[in-house]
Tab-separated table of C-alpha atoms and ligand atoms in Angstrom:
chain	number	residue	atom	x	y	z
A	1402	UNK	CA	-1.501	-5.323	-32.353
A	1403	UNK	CA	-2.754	-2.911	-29.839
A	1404	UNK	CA	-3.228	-3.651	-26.115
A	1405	UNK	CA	-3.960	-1.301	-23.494
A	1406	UNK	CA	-4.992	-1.979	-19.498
A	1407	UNK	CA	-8.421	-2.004	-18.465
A	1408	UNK	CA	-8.282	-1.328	-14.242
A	1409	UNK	CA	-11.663	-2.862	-12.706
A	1410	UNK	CA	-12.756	-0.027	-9.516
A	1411	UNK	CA	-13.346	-1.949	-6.004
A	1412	UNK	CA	-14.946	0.354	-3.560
A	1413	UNK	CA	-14.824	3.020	-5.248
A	1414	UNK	CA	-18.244	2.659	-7.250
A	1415	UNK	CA	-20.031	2.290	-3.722
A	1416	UNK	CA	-19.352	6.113	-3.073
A	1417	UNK	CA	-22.003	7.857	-4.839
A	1418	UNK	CA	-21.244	11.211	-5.188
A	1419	UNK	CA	-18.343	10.825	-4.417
A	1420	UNK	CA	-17.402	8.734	-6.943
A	1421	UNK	CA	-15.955	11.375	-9.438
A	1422	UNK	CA	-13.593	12.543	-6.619
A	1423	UNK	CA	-12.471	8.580	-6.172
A	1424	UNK	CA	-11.837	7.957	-9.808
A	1425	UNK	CA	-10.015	11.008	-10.621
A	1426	UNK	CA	-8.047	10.689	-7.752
A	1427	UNK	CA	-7.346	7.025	-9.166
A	1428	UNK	CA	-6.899	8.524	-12.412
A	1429	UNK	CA	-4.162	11.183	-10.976
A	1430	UNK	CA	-2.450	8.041	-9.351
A	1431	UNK	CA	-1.996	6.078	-12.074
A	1432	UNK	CA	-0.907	8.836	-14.340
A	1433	UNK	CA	1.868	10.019	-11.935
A	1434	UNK	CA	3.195	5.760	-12.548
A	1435	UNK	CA	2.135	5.648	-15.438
A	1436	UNK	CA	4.602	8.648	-16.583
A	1437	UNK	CA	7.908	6.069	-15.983
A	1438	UNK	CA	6.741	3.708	-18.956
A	1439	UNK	CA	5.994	6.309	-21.476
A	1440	UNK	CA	2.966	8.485	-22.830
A	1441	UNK	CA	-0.291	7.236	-21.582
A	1442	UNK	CA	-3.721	8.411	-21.969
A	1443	UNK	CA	-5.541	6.876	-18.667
A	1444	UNK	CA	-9.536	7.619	-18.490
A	1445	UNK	CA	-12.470	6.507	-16.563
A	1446	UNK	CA	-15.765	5.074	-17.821
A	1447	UNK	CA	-18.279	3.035	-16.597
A	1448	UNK	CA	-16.230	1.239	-13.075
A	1449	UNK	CA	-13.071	0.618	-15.502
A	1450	UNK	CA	-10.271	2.606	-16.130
A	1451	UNK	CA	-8.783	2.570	-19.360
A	1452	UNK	CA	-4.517	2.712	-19.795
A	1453	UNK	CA	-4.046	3.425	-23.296
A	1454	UNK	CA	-0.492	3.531	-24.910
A	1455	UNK	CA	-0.050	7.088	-27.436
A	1456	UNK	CA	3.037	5.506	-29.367
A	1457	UNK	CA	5.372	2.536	-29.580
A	1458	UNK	CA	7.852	3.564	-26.915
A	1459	UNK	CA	5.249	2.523	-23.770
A	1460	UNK	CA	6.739	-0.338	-21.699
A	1461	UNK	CA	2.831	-1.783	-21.368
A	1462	UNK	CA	4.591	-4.772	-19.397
A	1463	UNK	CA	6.556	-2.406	-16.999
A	1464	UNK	CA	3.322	-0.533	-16.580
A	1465	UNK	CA	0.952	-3.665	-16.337
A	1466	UNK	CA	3.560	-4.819	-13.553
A	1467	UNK	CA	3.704	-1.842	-11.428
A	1468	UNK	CA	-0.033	-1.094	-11.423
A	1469	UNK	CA	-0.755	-4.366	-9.342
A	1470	UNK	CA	0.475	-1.913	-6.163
A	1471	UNK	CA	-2.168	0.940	-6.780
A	1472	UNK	CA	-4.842	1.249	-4.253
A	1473	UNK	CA	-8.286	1.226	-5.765
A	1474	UNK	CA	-8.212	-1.593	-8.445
A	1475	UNK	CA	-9.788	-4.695	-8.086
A	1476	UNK	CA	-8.531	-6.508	-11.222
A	1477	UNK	CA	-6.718	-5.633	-14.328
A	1478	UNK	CA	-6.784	-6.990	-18.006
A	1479	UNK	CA	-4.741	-6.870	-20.382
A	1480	UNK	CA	-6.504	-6.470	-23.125
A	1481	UNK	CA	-6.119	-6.222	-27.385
A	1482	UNK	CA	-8.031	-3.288	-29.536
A	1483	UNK	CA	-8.860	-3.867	-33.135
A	1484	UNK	CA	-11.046	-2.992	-35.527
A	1485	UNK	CA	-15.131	-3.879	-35.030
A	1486	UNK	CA	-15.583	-6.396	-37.868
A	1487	UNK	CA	-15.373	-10.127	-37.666
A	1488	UNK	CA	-12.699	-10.515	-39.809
A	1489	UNK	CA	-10.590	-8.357	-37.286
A	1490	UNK	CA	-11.955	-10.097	-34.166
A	1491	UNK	CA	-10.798	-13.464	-34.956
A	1492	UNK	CA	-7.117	-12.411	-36.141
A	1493	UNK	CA	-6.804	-10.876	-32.745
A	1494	UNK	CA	-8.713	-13.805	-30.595
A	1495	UNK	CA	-6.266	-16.128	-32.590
A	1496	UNK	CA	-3.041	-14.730	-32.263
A	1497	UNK	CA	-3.477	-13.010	-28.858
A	1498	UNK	CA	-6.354	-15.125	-26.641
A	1499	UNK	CA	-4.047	-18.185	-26.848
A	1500	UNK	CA	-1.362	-16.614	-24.452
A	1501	UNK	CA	-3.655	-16.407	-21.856
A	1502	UNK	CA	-4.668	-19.848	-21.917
A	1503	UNK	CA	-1.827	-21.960	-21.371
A	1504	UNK	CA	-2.328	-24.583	-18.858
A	1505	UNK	CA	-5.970	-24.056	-19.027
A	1506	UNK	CA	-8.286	-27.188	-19.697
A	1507	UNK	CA	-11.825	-25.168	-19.676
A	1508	UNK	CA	-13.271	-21.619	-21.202
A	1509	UNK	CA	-15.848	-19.755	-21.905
A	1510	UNK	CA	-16.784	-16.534	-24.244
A	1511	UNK	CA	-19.119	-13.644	-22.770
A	1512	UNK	CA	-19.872	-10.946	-25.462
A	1513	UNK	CA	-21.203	-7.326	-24.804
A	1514	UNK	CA	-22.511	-5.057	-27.147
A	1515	UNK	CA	-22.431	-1.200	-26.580
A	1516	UNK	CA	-23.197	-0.550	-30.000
A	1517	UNK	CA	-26.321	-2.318	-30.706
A	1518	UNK	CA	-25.872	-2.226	-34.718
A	1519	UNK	CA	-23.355	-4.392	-34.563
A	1520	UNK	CA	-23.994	-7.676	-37.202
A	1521	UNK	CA	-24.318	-9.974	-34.910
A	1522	UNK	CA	-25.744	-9.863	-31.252
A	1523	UNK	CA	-24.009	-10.975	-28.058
A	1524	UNK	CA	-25.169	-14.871	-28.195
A	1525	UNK	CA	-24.163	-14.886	-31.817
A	1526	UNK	CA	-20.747	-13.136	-31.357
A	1527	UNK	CA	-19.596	-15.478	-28.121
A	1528	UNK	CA	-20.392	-18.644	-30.350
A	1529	UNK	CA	-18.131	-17.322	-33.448
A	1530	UNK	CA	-15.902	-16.767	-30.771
A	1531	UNK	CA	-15.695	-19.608	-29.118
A	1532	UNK	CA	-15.207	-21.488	-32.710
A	1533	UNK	CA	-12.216	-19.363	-33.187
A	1534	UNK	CA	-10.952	-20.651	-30.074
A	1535	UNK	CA	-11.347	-24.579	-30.119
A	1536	UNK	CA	-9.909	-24.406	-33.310
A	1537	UNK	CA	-6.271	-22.369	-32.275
A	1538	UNK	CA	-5.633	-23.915	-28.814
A	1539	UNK	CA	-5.484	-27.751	-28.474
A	1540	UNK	CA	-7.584	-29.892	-25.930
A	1541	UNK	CA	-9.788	-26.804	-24.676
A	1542	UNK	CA	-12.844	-27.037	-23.491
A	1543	UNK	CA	-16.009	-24.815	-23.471
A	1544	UNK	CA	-17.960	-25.021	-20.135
A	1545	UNK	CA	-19.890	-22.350	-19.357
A	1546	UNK	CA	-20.886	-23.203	-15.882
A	1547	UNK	CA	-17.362	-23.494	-14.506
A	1548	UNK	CA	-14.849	-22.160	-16.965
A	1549	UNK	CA	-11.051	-21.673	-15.676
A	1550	UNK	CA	-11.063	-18.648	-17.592
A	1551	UNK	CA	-13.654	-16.256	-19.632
A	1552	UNK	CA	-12.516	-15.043	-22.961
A	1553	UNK	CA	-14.139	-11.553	-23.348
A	1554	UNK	CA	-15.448	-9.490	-26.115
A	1555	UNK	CA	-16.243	-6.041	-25.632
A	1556	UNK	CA	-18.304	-4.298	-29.086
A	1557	UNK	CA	-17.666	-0.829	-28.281
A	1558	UNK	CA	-18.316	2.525	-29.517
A	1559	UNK	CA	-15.371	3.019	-31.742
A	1560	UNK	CA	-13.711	-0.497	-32.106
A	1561	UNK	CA	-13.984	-4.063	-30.357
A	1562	UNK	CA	-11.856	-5.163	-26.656
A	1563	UNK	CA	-10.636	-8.810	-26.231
A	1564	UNK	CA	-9.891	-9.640	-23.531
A	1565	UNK	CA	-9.185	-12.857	-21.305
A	1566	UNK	CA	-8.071	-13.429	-17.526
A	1567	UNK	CA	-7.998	-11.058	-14.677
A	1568	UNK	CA	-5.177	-10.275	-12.613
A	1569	UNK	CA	-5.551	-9.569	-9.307
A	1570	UNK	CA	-5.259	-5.579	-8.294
A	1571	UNK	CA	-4.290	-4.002	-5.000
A	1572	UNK	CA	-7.750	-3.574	-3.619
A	1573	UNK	CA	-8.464	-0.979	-1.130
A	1574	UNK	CA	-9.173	2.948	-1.586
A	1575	UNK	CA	-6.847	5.237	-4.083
A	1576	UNK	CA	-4.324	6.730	-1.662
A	1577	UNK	CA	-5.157	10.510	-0.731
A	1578	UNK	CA	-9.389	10.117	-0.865
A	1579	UNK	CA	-9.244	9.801	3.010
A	1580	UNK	CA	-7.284	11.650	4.517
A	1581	UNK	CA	-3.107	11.810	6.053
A	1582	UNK	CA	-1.886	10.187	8.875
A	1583	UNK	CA	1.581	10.232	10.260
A	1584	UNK	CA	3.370	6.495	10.787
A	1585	UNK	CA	6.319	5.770	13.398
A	1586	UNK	CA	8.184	3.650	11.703
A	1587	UNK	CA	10.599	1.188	13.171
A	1588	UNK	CA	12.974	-1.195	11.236
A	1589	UNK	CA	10.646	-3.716	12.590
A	1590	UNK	CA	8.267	-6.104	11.017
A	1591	UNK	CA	4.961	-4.624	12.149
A	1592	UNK	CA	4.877	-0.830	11.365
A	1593	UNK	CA	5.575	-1.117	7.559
A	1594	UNK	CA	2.941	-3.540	7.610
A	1595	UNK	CA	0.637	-1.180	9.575
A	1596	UNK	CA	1.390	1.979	7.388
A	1597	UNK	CA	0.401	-0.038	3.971
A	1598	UNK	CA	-2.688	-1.681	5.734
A	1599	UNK	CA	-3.600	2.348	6.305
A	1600	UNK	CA	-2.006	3.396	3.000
A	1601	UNK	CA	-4.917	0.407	1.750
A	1602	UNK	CA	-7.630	2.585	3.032
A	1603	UNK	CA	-7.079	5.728	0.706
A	1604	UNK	CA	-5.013	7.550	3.410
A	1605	UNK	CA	-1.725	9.053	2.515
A	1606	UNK	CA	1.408	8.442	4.467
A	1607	UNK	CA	3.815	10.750	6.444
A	1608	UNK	CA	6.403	8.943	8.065
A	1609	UNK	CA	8.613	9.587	11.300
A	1610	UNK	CA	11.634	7.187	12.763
A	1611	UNK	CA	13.459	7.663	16.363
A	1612	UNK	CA	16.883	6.965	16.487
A	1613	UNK	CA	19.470	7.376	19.151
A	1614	UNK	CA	22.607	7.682	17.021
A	1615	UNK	CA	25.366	6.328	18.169
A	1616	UNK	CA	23.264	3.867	20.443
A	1617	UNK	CA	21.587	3.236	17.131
A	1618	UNK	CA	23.858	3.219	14.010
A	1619	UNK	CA	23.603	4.447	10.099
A	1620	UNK	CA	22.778	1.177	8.906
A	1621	UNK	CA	19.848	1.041	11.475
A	1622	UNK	CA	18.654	4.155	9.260
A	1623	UNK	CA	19.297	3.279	6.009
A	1624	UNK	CA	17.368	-0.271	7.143
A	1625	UNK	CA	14.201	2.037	7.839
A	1626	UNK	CA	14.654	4.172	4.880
A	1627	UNK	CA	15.077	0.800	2.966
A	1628	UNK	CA	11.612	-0.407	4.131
A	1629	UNK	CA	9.747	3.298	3.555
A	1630	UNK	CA	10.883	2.594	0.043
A	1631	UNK	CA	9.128	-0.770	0.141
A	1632	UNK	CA	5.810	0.857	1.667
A	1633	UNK	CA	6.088	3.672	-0.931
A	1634	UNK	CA	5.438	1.105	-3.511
A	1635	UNK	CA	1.682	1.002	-2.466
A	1636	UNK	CA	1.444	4.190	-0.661
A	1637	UNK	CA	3.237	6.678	-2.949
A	1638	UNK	CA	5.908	9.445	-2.225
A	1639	UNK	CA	5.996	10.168	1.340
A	1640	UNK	CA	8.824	12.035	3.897
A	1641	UNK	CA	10.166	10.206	6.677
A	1642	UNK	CA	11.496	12.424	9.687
A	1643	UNK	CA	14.174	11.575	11.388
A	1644	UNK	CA	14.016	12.380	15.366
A	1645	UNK	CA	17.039	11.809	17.747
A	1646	UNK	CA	15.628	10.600	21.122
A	1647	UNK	CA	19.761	10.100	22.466
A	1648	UNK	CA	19.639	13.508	24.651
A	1649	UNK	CA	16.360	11.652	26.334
A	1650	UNK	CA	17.422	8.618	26.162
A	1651	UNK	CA	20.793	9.357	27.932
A	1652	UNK	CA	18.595	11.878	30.418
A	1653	UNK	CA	16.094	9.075	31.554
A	1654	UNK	CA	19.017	6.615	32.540
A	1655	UNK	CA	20.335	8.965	34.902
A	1656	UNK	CA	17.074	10.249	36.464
A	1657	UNK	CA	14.317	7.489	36.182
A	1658	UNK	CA	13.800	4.525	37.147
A	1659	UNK	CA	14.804	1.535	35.166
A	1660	UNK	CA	11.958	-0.162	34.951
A	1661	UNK	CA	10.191	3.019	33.633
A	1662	UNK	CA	12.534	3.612	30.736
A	1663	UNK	CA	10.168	2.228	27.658
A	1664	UNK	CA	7.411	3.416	28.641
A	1665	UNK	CA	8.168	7.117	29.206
A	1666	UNK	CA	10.538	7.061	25.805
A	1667	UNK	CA	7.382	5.514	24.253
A	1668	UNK	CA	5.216	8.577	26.051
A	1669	UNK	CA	7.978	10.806	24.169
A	1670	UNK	CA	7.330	8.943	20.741
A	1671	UNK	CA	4.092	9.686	20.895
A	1672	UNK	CA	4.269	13.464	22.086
A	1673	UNK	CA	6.433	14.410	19.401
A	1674	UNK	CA	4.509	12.209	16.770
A	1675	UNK	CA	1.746	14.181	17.558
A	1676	UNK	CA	3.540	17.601	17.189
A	1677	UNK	CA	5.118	16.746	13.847
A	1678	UNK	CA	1.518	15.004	12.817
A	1679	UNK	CA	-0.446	18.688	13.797
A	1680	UNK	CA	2.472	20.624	11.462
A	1681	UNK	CA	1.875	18.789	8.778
A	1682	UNK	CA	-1.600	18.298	8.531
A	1683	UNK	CA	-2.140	14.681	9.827
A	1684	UNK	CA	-5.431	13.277	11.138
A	1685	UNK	CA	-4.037	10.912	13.016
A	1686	UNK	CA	-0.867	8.466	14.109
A	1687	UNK	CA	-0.091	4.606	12.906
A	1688	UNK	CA	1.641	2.468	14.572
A	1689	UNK	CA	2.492	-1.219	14.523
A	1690	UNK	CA	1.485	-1.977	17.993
A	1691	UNK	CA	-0.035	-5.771	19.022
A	1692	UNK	CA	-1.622	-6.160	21.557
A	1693	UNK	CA	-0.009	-8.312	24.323
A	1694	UNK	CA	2.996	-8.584	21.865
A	1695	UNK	CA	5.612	-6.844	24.292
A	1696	UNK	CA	5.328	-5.133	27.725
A	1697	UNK	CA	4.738	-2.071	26.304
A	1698	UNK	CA	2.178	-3.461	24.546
A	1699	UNK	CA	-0.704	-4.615	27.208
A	1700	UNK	CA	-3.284	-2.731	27.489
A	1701	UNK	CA	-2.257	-0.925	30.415
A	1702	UNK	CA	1.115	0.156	28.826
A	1703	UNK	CA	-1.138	1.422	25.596
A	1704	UNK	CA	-3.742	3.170	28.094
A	1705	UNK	CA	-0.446	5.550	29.668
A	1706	UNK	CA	1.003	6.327	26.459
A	1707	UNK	CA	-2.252	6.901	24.003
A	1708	UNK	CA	-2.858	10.091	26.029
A	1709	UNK	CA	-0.117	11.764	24.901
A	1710	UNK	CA	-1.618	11.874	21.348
A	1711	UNK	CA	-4.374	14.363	20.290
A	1712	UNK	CA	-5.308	12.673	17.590
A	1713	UNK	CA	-6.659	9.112	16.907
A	1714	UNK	CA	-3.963	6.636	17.038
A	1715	UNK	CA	-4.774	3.977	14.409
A	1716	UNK	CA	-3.416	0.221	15.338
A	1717	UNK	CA	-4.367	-2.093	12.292
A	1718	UNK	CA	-1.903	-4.940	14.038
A	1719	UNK	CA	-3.894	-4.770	17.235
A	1720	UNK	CA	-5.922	-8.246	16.946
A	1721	UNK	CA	-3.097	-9.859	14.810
A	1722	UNK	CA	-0.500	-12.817	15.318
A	1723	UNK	CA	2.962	-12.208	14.983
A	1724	UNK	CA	2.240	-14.783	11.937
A	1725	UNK	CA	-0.536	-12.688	10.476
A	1726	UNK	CA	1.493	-9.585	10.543
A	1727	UNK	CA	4.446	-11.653	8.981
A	1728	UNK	CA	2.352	-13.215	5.871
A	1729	UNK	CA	1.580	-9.215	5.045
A	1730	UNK	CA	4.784	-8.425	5.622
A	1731	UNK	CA	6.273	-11.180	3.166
A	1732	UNK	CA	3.302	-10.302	0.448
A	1733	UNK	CA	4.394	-6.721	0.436
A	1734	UNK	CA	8.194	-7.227	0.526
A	1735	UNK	CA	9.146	-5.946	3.661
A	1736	UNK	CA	9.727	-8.905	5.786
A	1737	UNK	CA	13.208	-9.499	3.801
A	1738	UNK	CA	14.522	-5.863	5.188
A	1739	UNK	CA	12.640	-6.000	8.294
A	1740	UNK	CA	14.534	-9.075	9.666
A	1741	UNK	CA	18.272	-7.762	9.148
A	1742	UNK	CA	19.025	-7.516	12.534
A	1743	UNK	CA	19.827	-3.807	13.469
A	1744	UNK	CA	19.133	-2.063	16.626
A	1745	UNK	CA	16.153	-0.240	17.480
A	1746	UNK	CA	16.428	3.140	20.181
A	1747	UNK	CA	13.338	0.674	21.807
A	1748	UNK	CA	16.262	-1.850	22.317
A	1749	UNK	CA	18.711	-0.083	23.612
A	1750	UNK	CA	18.639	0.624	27.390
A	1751	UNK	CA	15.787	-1.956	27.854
A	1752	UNK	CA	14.894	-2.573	31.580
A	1753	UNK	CA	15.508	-5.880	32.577
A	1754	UNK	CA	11.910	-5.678	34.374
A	1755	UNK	CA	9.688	-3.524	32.457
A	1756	UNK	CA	6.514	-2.658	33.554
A	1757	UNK	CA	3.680	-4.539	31.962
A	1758	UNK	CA	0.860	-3.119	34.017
A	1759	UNK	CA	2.187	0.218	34.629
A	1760	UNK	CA	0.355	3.137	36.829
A	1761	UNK	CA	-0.653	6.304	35.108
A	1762	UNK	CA	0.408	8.102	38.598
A	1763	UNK	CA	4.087	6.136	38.484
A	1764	UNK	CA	4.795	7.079	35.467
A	1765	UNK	CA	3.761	10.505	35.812
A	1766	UNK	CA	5.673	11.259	38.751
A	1767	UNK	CA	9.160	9.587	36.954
A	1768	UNK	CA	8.424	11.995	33.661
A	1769	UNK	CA	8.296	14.866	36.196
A	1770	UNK	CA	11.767	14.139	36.838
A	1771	UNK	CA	12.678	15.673	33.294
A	1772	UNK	CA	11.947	19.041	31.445
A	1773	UNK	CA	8.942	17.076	29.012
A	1774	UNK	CA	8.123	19.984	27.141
A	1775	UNK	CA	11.470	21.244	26.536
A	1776	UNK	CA	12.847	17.947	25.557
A	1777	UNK	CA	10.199	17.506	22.835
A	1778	UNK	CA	10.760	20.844	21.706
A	1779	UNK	CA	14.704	20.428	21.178
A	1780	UNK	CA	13.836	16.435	19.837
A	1781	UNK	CA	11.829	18.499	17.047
A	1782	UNK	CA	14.003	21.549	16.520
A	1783	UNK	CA	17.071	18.830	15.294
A	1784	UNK	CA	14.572	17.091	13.026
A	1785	UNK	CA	15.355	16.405	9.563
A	1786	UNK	CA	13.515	14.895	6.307
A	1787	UNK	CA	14.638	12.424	4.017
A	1788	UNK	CA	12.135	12.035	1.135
A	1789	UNK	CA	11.177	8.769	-0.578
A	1790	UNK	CA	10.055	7.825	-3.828
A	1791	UNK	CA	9.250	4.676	-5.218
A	1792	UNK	CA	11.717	2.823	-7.238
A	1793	UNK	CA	10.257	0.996	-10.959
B	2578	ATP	P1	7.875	-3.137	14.951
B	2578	ATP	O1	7.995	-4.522	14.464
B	2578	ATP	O2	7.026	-2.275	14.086
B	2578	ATP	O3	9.199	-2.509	15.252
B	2578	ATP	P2	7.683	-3.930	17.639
B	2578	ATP	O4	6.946	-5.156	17.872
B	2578	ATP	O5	9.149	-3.988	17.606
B	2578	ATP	O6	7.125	-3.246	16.321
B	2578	ATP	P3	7.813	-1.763	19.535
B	2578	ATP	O7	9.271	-1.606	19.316
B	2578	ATP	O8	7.289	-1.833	20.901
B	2578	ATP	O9	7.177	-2.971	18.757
B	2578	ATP	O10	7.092	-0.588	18.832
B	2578	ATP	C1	5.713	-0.513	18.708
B	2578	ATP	C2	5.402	0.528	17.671
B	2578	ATP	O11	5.976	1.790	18.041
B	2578	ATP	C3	6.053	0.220	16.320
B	2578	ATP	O12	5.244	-0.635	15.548
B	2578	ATP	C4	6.172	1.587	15.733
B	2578	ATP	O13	4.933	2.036	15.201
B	2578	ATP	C5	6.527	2.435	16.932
B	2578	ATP	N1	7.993	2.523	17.065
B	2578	ATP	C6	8.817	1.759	17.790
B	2578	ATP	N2	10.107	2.121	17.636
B	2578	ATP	C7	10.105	3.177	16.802
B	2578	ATP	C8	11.104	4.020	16.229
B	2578	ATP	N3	12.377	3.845	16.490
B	2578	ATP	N4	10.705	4.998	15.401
B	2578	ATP	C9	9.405	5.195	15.105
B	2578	ATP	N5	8.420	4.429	15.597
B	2578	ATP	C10	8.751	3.428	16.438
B	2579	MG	MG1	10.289	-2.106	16.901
């Protein structure tokens, strides 16, 4: 029997004019997946893409599996192709309709017609239906107010769709309609979560992580490569850049003041972030910053180091609990990584007494004690990419 994927568009039909640009986009996404499982034609028509295996070598479970990450989808079906006679239709309902139903007390069939010759109409083609049903799979119900699951029956052009059950898709925007923003990413819990909440939105994803090697270690690395892997199942093929903050780091413990420490090193974060954002074409910064979650997270600790980005800085954990973040962070599969406990160049050479309600003056007049510019410059100039790519 045939079965292909049918992908139901979320947002996406909203856009108007745009829409063509959002589903080919979608289209180009799910072909570049699509490509590990075999040879796939993938087309849009009318809000649903259509996954359509060219030979008997497609892994349609592999595919159907991996697809539930792609941003733009709604719901998928899987969904059997035969020929547009009766006789057809209820050898497919009864051997593939049953599948879907286990553990299901209550159904019901819609039918749609495309082609309007078709011998019987939609009424007439759910009842048949239905019949075929009640008599295959034991102690089901019809009820067609409430049904636990709708069997449907698509009359198309060219042949007839069965189809019954949705699975849940990824929601969101298809990753590259809106735009690129840069992410810092930590090994914590919170910025993987932020850069696939962004990732959600259609945006693609450029990554950058500070270390402060040997204050930080390789492990600490590979952890944060580890979890760009893990966002790069939503968000696609993205490079992370690898800064060393250590010549800063070591600079501000001999010249600042202690309790200064994060916040100027965050002040650095952000300068550079915003350097390697304007090379490579990035709108705007992410970062996994709550509000009120740590001392350099008040609101006066944000307001002296959000200057020092020229672009927007997008938050998406602002308003969230820890436990909100962490539920994401679990559904995604990040949390797992996220918790191995490795140091972070934010944890090493904490102040005992940092500043949570910092002044903009202070902590001028402590940066001043350092060549800034130059600093950022040779942070940069040692910079390196690692490049990630989704594992199936
Ligand atoms: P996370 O759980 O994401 O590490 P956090 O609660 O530990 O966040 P901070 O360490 O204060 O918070 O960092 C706030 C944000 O700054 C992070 O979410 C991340 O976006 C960015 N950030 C912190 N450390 C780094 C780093 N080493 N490399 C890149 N970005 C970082
Ligand atoms: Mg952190």
């Amino acid at each position: 029997m045939k079965e292909i994927l049918l992908c139901k568009l979320g947002e996406i039909v909203l856009k108007g004019a745009n829409r063509r640009y959002f589903e080919d986009t979608l289209c180009r996404n799910l072909r570049h997946r699509a490509k590990h499982f075999g040879t796939f034609e993938i087309k849009s028509s009318q809000s649903t893409i259509t996954i359509t295996p060219q030979d008997d070598f497609c892994d349609i479970d592999g595919l159907f599996q991996n697809i539930q990450t792609v941003f733009g989808i709604v719901a998928i079906s899987r969904c059997a192709v035969c020929e547009k006679t009766m006789e057809a239709i209820e050898r497919t309902v009864k051997d593939y309709v049953p599948q879907f139903l286990v553990g299901k007390k209550t159904f019901k069939v819609v039918a749609k017609r495309s082609d309007k010759r078709f011998v019987l109409d939609s009424m007439e083609i759910a009842r048949e239906v239905g019949g075929y049903v009640l008599s295959t799979v034991r102690g089901i119900k019809v009820d067609v107010k409430n049904p636990e699951i709708v069997v449907q029956v698509e009359i198309r052009e060219h042949n007839a769709f069965i189809h019954a059950g949705q699975f849940k898709g990824a929601g969101g925007m298809p990753v590259g309609t809106n735009g690129k923003a840069l992410l810092l990413l930590s090994g914590g819990i919170d910025s993987p979560v932020a850069g696939y909440m962004i990732a959600k939105r259609g945006v693609q994803i450029e990554a950058v992580h500070f270390e402060s090697f040997p204050y930080t270690s390789e492990m600490a690395r590979e952890k944060v490569l580890e979890l760009a892997r893990e966002v790069s199942q939503y968000a696609g093929t993205f490079g992370v850049r690898i800064v060393s903050l250590t010549h800063i780091q070591e600079l501000l413990v001999k010249n600042c003041e202690e309790d200064y420490f994060t916040l100027i090193l965050r002040r650095y974060m952000m300068a550079i972030a915003d350097r390697i954002a304007h090379d490579i074409g990035c709108g705007a910064l992410i970062t996994g910053e709550s509000l009120g979650q740590v001392a350099s997270q008040t609101m006066q600790a944000i307001g002296v180091t959000d200057p020092m980005s020229t672009l927007p800085v997008f938050r998406p954990c602002i308003g969230m609990d820890k436990e909100e973040i962490v539920q994401i962070a679990r559904k995604i599969g990040t949390f797992e990584t996220s918790i191995q406990p490795y140091e972070d160049c934010c944890t090493v050479f904490t102040p005992k007494h940092p500043r949570t309600k910092p002044e903009l003056s202070k902590v001028e007049e402590q940066q001043r004690r350092l060549d800034f510019d130059a600093l950022v410059q040779e942070a940069l100039d040692g910079a390196y990419v690692e490049y990630i790519r989704p594992e199936f």
